[in-house]
CSV table of C-alpha atoms in Angstrom, one decimal:
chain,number,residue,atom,x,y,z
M,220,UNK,CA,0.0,0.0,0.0
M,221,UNK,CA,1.6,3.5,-0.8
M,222,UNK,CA,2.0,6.0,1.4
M,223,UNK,CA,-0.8,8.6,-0.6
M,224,UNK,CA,-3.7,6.0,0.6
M,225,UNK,CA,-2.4,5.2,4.0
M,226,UNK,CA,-3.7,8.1,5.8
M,227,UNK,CA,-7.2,8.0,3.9
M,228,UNK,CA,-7.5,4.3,4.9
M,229,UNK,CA,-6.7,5.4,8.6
M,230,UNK,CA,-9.1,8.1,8.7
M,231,UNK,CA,-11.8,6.2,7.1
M,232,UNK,CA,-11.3,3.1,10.0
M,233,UNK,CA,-11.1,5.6,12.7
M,234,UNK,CA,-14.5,7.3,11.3
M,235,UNK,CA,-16.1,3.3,11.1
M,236,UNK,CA,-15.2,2.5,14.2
M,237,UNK,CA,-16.3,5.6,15.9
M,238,UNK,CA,-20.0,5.1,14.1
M,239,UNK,CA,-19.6,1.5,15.4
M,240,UNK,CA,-19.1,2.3,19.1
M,241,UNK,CA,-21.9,5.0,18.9
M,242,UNK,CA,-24.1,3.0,17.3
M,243,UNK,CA,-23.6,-0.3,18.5
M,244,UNK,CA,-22.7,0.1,21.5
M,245,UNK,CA,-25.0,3.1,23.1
M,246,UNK,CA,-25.1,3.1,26.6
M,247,UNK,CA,-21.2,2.7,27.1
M,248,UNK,CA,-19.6,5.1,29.4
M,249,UNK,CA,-17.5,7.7,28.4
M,250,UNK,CA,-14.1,6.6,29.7
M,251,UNK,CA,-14.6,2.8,28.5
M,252,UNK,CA,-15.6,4.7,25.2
M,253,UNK,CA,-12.7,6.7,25.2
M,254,UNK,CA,-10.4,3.7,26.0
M,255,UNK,CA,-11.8,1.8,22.9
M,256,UNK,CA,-11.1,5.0,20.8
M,257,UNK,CA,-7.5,5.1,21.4
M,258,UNK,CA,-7.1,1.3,21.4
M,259,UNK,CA,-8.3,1.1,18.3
M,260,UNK,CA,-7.0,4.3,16.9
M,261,UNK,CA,-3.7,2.9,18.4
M,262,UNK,CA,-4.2,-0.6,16.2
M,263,UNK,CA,-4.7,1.5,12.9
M,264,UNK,CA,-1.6,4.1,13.5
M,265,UNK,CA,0.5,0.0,14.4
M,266,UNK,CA,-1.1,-1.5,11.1
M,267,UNK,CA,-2.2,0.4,8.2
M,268,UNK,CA,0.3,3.5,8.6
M,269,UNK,CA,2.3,1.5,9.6
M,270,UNK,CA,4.3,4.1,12.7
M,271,UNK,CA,7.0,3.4,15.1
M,272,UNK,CA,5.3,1.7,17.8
M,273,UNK,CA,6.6,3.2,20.8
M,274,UNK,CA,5.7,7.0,19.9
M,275,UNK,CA,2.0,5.6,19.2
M,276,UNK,CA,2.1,3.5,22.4
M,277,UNK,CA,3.2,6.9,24.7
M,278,UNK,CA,0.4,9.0,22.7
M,279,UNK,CA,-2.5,6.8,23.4
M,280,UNK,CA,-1.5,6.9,26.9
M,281,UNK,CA,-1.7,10.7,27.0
M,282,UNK,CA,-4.9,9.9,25.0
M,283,UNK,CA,-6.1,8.1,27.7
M,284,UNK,CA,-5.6,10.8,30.0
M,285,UNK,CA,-7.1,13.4,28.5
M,286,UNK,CA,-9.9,11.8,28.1
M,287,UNK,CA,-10.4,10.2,31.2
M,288,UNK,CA,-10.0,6.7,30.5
M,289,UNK,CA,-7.2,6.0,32.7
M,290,UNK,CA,-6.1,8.4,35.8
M,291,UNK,CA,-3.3,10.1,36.0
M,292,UNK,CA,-2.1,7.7,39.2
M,293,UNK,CA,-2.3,4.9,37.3
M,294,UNK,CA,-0.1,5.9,34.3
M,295,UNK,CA,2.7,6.6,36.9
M,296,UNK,CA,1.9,3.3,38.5
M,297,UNK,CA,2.6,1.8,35.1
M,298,UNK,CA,6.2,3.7,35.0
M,299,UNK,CA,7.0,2.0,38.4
M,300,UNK,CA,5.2,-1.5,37.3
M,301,UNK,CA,7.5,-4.5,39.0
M,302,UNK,CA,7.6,-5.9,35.3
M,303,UNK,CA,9.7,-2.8,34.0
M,304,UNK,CA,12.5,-2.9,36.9
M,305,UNK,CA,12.9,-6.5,36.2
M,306,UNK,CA,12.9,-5.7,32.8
M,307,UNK,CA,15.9,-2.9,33.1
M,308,UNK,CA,17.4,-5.3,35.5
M,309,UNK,CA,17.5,-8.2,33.1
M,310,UNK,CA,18.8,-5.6,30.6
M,311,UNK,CA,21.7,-5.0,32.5
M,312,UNK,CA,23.3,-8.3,33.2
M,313,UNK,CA,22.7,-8.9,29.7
M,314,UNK,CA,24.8,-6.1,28.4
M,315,UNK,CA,27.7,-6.9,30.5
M,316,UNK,CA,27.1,-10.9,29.8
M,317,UNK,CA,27.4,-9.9,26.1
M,318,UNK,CA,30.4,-7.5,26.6
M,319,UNK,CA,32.0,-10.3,28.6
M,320,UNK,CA,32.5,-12.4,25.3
M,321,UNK,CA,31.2,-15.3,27.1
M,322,UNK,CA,27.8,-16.1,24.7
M,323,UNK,CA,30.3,-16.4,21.7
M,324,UNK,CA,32.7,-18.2,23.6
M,325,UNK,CA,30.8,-21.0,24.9
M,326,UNK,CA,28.7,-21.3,21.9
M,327,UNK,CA,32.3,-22.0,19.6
M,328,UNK,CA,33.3,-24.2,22.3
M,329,UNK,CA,29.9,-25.8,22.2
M,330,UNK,CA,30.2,-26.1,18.4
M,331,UNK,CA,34.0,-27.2,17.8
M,332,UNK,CA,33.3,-31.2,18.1
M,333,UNK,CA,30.0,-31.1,15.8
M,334,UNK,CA,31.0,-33.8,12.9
M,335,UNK,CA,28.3,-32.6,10.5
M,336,UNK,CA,25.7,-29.9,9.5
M,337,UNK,CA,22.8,-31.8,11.3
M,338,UNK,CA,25.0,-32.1,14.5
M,339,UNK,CA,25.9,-28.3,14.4
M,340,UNK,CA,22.3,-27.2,13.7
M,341,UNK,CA,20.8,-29.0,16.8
M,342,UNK,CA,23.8,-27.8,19.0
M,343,UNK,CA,23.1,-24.2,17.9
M,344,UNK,CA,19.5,-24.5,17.9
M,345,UNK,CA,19.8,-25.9,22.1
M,346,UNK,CA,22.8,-23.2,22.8
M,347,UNK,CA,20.2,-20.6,21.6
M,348,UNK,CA,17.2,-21.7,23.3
M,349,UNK,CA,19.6,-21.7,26.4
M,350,UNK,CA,20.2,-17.9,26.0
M,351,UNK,CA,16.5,-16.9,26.4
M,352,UNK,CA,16.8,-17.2,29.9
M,353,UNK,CA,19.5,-14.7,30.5
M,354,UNK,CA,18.9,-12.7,28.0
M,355,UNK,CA,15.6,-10.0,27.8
M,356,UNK,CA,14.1,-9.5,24.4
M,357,UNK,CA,14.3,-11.3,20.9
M,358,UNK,CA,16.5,-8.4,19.7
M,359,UNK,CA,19.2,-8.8,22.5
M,360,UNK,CA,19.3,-12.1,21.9
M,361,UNK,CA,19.8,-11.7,18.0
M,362,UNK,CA,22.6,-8.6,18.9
M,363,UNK,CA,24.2,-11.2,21.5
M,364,UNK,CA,24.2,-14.3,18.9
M,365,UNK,CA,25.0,-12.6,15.6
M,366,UNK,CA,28.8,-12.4,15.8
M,367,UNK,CA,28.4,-16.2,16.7
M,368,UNK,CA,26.8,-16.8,13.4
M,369,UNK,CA,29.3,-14.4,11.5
M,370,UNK,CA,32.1,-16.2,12.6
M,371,UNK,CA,30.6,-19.6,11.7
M,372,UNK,CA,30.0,-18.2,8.2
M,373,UNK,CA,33.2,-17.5,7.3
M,374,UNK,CA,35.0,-20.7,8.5
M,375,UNK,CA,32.5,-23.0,6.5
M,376,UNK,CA,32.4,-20.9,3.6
M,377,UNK,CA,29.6,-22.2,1.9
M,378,UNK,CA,26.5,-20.7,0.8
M,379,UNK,CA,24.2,-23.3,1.0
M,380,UNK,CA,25.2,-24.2,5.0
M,381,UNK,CA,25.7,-20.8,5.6
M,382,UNK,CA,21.9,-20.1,4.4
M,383,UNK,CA,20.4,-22.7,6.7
M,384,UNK,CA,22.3,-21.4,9.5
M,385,UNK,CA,20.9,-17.7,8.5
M,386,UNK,CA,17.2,-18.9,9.2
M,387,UNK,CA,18.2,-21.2,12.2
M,388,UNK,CA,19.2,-17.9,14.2
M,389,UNK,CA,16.5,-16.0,13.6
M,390,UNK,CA,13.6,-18.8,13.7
M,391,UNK,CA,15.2,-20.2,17.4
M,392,UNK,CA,15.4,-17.3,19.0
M,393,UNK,CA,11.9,-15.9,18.0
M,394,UNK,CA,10.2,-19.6,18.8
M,395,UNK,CA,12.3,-20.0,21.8
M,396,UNK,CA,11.7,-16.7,23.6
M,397,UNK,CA,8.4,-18.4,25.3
M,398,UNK,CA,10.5,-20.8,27.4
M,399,UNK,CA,11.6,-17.7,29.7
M,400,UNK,CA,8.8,-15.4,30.9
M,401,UNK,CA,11.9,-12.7,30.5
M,402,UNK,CA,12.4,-13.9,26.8
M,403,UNK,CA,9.9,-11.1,25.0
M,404,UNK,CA,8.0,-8.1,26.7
M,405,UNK,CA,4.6,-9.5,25.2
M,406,UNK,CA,5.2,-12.2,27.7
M,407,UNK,CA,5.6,-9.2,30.4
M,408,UNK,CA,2.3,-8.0,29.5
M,409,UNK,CA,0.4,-11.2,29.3
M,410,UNK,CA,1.5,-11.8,33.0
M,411,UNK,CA,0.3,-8.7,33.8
M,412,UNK,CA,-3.0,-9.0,32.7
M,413,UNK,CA,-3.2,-12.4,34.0
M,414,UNK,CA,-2.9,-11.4,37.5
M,415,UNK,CA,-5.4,-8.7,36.8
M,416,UNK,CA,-8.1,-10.9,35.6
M,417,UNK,CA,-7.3,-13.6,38.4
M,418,UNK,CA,-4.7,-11.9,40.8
M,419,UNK,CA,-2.2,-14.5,40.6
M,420,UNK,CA,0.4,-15.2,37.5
M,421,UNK,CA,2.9,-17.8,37.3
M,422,UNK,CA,6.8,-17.1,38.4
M,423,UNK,CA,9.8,-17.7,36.8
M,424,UNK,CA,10.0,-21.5,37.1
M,425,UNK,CA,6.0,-21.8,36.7
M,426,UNK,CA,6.0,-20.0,33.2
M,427,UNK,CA,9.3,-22.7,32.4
M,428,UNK,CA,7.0,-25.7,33.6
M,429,UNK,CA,3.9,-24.5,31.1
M,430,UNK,CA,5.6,-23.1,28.0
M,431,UNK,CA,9.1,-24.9,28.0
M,432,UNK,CA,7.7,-28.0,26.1
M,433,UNK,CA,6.2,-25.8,23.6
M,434,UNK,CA,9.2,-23.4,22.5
M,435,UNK,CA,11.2,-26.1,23.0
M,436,UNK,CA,9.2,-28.2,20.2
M,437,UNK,CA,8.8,-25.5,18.2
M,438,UNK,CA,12.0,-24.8,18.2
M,439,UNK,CA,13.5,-28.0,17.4
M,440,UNK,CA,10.5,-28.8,14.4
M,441,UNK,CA,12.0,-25.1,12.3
M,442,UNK,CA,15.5,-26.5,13.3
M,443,UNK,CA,14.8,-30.1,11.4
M,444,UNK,CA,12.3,-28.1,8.7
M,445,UNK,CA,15.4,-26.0,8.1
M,446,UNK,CA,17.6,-29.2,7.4
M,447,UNK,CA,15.5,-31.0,5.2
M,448,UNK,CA,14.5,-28.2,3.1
M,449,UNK,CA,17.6,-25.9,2.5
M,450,UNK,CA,20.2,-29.0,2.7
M,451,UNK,CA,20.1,-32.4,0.6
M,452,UNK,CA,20.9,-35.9,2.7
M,453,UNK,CA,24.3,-35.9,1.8
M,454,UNK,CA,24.7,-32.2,2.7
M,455,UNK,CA,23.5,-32.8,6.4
M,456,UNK,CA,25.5,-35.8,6.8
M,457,UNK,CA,29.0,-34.8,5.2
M,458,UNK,CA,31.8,-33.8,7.1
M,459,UNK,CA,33.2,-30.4,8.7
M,460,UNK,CA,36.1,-28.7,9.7
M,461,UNK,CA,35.3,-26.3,12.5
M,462,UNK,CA,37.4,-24.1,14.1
M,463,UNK,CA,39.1,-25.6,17.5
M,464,UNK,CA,37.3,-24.4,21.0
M,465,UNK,CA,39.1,-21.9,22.7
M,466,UNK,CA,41.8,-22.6,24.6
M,467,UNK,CA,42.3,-19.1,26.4
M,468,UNK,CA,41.4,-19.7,30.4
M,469,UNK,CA,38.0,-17.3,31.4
M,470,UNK,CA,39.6,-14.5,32.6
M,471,UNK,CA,38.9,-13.2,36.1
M,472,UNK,CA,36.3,-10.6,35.0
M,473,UNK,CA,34.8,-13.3,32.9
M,474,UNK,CA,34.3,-15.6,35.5
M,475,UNK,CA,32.5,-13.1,37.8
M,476,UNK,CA,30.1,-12.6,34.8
M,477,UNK,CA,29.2,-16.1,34.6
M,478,UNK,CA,29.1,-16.6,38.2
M,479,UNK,CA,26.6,-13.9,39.3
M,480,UNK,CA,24.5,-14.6,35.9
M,481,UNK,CA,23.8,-18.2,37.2
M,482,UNK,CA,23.3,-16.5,41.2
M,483,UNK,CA,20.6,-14.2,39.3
M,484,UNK,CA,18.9,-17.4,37.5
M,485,UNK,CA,19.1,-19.4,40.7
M,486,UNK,CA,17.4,-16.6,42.7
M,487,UNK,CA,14.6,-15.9,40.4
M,488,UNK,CA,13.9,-19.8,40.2
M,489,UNK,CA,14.3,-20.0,43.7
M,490,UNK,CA,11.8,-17.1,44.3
M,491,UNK,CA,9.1,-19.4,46.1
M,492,UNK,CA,11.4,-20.6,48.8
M,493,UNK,CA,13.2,-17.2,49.9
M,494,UNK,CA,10.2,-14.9,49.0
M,495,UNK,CA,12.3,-12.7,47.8
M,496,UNK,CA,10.6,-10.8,44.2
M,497,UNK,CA,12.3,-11.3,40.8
M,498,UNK,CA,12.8,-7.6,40.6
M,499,UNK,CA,14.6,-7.1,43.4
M,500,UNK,CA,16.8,-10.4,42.4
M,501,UNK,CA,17.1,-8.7,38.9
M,502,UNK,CA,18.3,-5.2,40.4
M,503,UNK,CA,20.8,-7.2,43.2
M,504,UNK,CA,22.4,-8.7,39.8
M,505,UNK,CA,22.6,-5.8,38.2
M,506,UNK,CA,24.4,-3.6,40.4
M,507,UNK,CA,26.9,-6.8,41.5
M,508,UNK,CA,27.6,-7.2,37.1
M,509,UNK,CA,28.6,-3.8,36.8
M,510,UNK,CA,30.8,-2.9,40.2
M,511,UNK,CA,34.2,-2.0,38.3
M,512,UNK,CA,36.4,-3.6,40.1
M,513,UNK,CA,35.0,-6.8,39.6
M,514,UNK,CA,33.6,-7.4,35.9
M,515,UNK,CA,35.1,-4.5,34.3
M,516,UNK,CA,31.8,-2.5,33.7
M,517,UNK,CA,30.2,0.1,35.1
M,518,UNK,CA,26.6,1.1,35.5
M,519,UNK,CA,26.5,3.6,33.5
M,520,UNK,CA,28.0,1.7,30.8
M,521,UNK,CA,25.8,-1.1,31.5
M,522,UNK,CA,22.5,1.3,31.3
M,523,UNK,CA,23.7,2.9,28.1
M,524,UNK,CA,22.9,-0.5,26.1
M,525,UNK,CA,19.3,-0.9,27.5
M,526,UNK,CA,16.6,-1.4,24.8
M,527,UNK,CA,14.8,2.0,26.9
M,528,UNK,CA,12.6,2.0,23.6
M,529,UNK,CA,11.3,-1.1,24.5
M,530,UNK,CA,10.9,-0.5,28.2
M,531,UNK,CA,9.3,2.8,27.3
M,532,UNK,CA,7.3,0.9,25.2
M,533,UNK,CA,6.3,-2.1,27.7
M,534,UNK,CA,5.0,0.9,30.6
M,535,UNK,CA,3.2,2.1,28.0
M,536,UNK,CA,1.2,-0.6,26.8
M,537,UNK,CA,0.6,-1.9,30.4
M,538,UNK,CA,-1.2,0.9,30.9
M,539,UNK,CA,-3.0,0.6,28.1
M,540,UNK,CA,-4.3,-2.4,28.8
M,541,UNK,CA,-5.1,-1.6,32.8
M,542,UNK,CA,-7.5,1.1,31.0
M,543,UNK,CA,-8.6,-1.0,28.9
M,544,UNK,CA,-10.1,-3.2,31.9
M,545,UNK,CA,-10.6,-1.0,35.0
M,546,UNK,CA,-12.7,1.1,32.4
M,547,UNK,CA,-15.0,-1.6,31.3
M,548,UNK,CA,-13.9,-1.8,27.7
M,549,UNK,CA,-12.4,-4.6,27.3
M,550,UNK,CA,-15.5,-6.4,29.2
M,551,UNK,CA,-17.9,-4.7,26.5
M,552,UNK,CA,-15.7,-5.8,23.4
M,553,UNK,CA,-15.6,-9.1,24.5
M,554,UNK,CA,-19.5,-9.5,25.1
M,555,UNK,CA,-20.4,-7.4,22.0
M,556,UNK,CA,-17.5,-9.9,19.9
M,557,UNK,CA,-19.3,-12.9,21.4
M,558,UNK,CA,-22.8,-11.9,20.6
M,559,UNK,CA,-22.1,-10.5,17.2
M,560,UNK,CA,-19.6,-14.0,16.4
M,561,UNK,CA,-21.9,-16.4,18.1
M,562,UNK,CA,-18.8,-17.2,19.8
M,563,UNK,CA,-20.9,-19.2,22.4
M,564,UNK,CA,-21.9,-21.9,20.4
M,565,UNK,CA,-18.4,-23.0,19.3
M,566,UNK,CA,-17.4,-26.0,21.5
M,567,UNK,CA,-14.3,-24.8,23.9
M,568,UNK,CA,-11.7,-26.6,22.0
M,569,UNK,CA,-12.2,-25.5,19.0
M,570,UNK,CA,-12.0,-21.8,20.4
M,571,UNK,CA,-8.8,-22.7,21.9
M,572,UNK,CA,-7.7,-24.0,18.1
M,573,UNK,CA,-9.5,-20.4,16.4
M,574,UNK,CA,-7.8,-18.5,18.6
M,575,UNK,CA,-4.4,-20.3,18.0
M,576,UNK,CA,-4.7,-19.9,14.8
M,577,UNK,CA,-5.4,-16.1,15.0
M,578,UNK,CA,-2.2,-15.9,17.1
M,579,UNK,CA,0.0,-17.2,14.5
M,580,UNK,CA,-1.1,-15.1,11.7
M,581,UNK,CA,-1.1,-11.7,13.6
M,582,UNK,CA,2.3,-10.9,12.4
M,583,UNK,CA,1.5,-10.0,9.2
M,584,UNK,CA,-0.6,-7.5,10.5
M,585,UNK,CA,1.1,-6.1,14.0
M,586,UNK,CA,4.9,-6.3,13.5
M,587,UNK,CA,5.4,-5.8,16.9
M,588,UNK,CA,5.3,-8.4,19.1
M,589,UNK,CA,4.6,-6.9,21.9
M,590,UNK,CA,1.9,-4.5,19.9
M,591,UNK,CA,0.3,-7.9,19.3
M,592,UNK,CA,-0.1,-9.1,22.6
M,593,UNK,CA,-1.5,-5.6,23.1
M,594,UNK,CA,-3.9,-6.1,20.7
M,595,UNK,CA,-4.9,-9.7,20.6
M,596,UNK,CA,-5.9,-10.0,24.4
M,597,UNK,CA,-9.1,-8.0,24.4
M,598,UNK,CA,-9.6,-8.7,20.6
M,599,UNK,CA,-8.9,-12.3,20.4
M,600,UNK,CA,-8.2,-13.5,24.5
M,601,UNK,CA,-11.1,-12.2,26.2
M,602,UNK,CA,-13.7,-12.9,23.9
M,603,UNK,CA,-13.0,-16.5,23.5
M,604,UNK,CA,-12.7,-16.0,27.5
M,605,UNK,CA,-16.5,-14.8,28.1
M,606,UNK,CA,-17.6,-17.7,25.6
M,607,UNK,CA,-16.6,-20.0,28.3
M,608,UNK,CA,-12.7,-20.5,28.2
M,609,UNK,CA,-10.0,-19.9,31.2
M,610,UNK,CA,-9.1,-16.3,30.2
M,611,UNK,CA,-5.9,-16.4,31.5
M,612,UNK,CA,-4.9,-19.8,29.7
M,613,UNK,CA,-6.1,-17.9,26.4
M,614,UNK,CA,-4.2,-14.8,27.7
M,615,UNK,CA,-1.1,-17.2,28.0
M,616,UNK,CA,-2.1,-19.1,24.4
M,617,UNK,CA,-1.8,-15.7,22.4
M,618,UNK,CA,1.2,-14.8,23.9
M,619,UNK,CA,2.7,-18.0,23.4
M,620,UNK,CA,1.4,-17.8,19.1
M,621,UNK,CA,3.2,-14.4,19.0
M,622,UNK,CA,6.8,-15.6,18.9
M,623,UNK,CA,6.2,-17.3,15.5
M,624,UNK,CA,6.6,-13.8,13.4
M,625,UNK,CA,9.4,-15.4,10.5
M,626,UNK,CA,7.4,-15.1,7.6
M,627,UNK,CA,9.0,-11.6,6.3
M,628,UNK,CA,12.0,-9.9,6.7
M,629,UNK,CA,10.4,-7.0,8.7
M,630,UNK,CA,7.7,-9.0,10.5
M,631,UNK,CA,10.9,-8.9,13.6
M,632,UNK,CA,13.8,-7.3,14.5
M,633,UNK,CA,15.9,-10.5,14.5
M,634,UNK,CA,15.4,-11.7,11.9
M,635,UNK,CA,16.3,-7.8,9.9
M,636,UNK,CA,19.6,-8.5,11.7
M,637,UNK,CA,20.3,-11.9,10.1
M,638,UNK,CA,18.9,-11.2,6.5
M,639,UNK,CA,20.1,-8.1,6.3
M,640,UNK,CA,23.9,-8.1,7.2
M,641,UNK,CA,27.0,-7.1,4.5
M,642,UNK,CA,26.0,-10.5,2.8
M,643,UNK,CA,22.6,-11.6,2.3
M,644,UNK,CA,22.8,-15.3,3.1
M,645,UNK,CA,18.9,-16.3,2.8
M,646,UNK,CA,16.4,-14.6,0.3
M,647,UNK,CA,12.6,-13.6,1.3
M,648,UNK,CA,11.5,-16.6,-0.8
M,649,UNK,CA,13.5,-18.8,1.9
M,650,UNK,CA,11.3,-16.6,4.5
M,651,UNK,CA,8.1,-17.8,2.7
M,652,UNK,CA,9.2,-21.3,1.9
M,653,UNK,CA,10.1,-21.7,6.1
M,654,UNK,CA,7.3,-20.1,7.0
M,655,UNK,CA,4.8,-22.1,5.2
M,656,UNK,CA,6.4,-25.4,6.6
M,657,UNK,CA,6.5,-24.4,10.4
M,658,UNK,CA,2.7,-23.1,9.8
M,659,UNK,CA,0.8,-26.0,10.4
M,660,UNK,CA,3.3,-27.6,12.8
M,661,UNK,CA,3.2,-24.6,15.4
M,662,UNK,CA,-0.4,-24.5,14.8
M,663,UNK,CA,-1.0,-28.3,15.7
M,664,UNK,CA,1.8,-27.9,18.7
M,665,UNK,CA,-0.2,-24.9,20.0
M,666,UNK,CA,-3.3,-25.9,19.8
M,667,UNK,CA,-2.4,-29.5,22.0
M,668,UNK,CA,-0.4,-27.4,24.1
M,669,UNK,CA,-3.7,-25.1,25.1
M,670,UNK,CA,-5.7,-28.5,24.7
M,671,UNK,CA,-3.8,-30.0,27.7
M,672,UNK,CA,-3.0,-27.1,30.1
């Protein structure tokens, strides 16, 4: 779509959907009206102009001020939200984890005794799943793993191996970033609005226990699709030369890193015996990564690689989706969707299978992945919710269908990084080709996954 008919398009949804709510829906009060205005004013700016989502996030919240939807306590409540400080504390022991060296280290080292292209893929593919629990955001993980991947290129030197690997990256860490409730902010929001709707939320080892299986799975099926479709039999099986592990002792600085990483993991799975809340564990690892003396990086240093866009961006949509309930919208979207859908009359697991579905696809609307978790909770989750589903297990399903987002090169950051580097190693047609394999795979893995939990 070209830029002259964007705004048209934009104006012409806003103007539908404004007619809708004052038609259809008559007797809603003014700040749950106003909330729905700005949600959905928010979707079009996301989708069909296609804006920077973090700018659009911060005005709908101002939105939502002025007119009432949300008070003015509550948007500073969502700045100080327990979800953002672990957020920036996660941040920072990342950035001095990938400073350290250590990810590239131990993933070469990992690597160096794979005897063929299968073996390397399924070491890579475990190494990388590994890293969503350390490591906050599918971007940070793609910034932290791409010199890995560069320096595998260029000691294979071949184009066809060096392809495969080029999807691998990208596909694992996007499908993986559900085993770790720290691996994407959509996650962050989900848990949020999970503990709204039933005041409790699982911790750090709960969300392992009920997502795990499935970004595990998920991860492994694009890692075997990848194999059989962009190497032939004998290409999987041949041998390789890989460089040697190395050799070079951890240095002292190094070996601080690592150790107070796997402290910080050990406290936040260890949360329900001490008490002690995975922000504050996030926080006491950041400020023991960056003391000087020890790990050779400071705070400042440390809080200059943040993603603050994306935290920005996280307190912002929290609070629009704590509007979106406290004012009563999202309860009168959700019964107006089920009457208007017949929702009701759908048996409860084939909802769970609609709304998987829906998950899925929602990247080629909402780039974003967070935008979409934003958006498919009181479009998609709540609905199928007053139908006669869990609403926090759907809350949890979308969330979980967000991750798969591989289909085009800007459908996610990570996999821009990887597509997009001095050397194109994988085409868009590879994209598509991936993508239309993993489809019905991920669909039939979600759909048991929300079956049985």
């Amino acid at each position: 779509m070209t830029l002259r008919w964007r705004w048209p398009l934009a104006a012409a949804l806003f103007a539908a959907l404004a007619a809708a709510l004052h038609f259809g829906l008559p007797g809603l009060a003014a700040p749950a009206r106003g909330a729905l205005l700005v949600f959905g004013a928010a979707i079009v700016a996301w989708t069909v102009l296609d804006l920077d989502e973090t700018p659009v996030a911060l005005l709908a919240v101002l939105a939502l001020l002025a007119s009432g939807a949300t008070p003015l306590e509550d948007f500073y409540a969502g700045l100080g939200n327990e979800f953002i400080w672990l957020l920036i504390g996660a941040f920072v022991i990342a950035a001095v984890l990938a400073a350290s060296g250590l990810a590239e280290r131990w993933a070469l080292a990992l690597v160096a005794s794979a005897r063929t292209p299968a073996a390397l893929m399924r070491r890579l593919s475990l190494f990388i799943i590994a890293t969503a629990f350390v490591v906050p955001s599918t971007s940070g993980r793609a910034a932290l793993l791409l010199p890995v991947f560069l320096a595998l290129a260029r000691a294979l030197a071949e184009p066809r191996l060096a392809r495969a690997l080029a999807l691998l990256f990208p596909s694992v860490i996007l499908l993986s970033a559900c085993v770790s409730m720290l691996g994407a902010g959509a996650h962050l929001v989900a848990l949020d609005m999970m503990r709204q709707l039933s005041g409790t939320a699982p911790g750090f080892l709960g969300w392992i226990v009920l997502a795990a299986p499935f970004g595990v799975a998920s991860s492994l099926l694009a890692c075997e699709l990848i194999l059989h479709l962009f190497l032939s039999a004998q290409e999987r099986q041949r041998a390789l030369s890989l460089p040697p592990a190395p050799r070079m002792p951890m240095t002292r600085a190094q070996r601080a890193v690592a150790a107070i990483a796997a402290l910080t993991l050990l406290g936040w799975a260890s949360g329900g015996w001490h008490g002690i809340d995975a922000p504050l564990v996030a926080l006491c690892g950041a400020l023991a990564v960056t003391f000087k003396p020890l790990t050779g990086m400071d705070l400042k240093s440390a809080l200059a690689k943040v993603e603050w866009n994306l935290v920005i961006f996280m307190a912002a949509t929290l609070v629009m989706g704590e509007a979106l309930l406290a004012s009563g919208a999202a309860t009168a979207l959700a019964e107006t969707l089920v009457a208007s859908l017949s929702l009701q009359r759908l048996p409860p697991w084939s909802e769970l299978v609609l709304a998987a579905l829906i998950a899925l696809l929602a990247h080629l609307v909402v780039t974003s992945r967070t935008a979409r978790a934003t958006v498919l909770i009181p479009t998609v989750a709540l609905p199928f919710a007053a139908a006669g589903n869990d609403a926090s297990l759907l809350v949890f399903l979308v969330a979980l269908g967000s991750g798969f987002c591989q289909t085009l090169t800007v459908s996610a950051k990570p996999v821009a990084m990887f597509m997009q580097g001095g050397q194109q190693h994988a085409a868009p047609r590879d994209l598509l080709l991936l993508s239309a394999a993993l489809l019905p795979g991920l669909w039939l893995l979600l759909s048991l996954c929300a079956v049985v939990l």
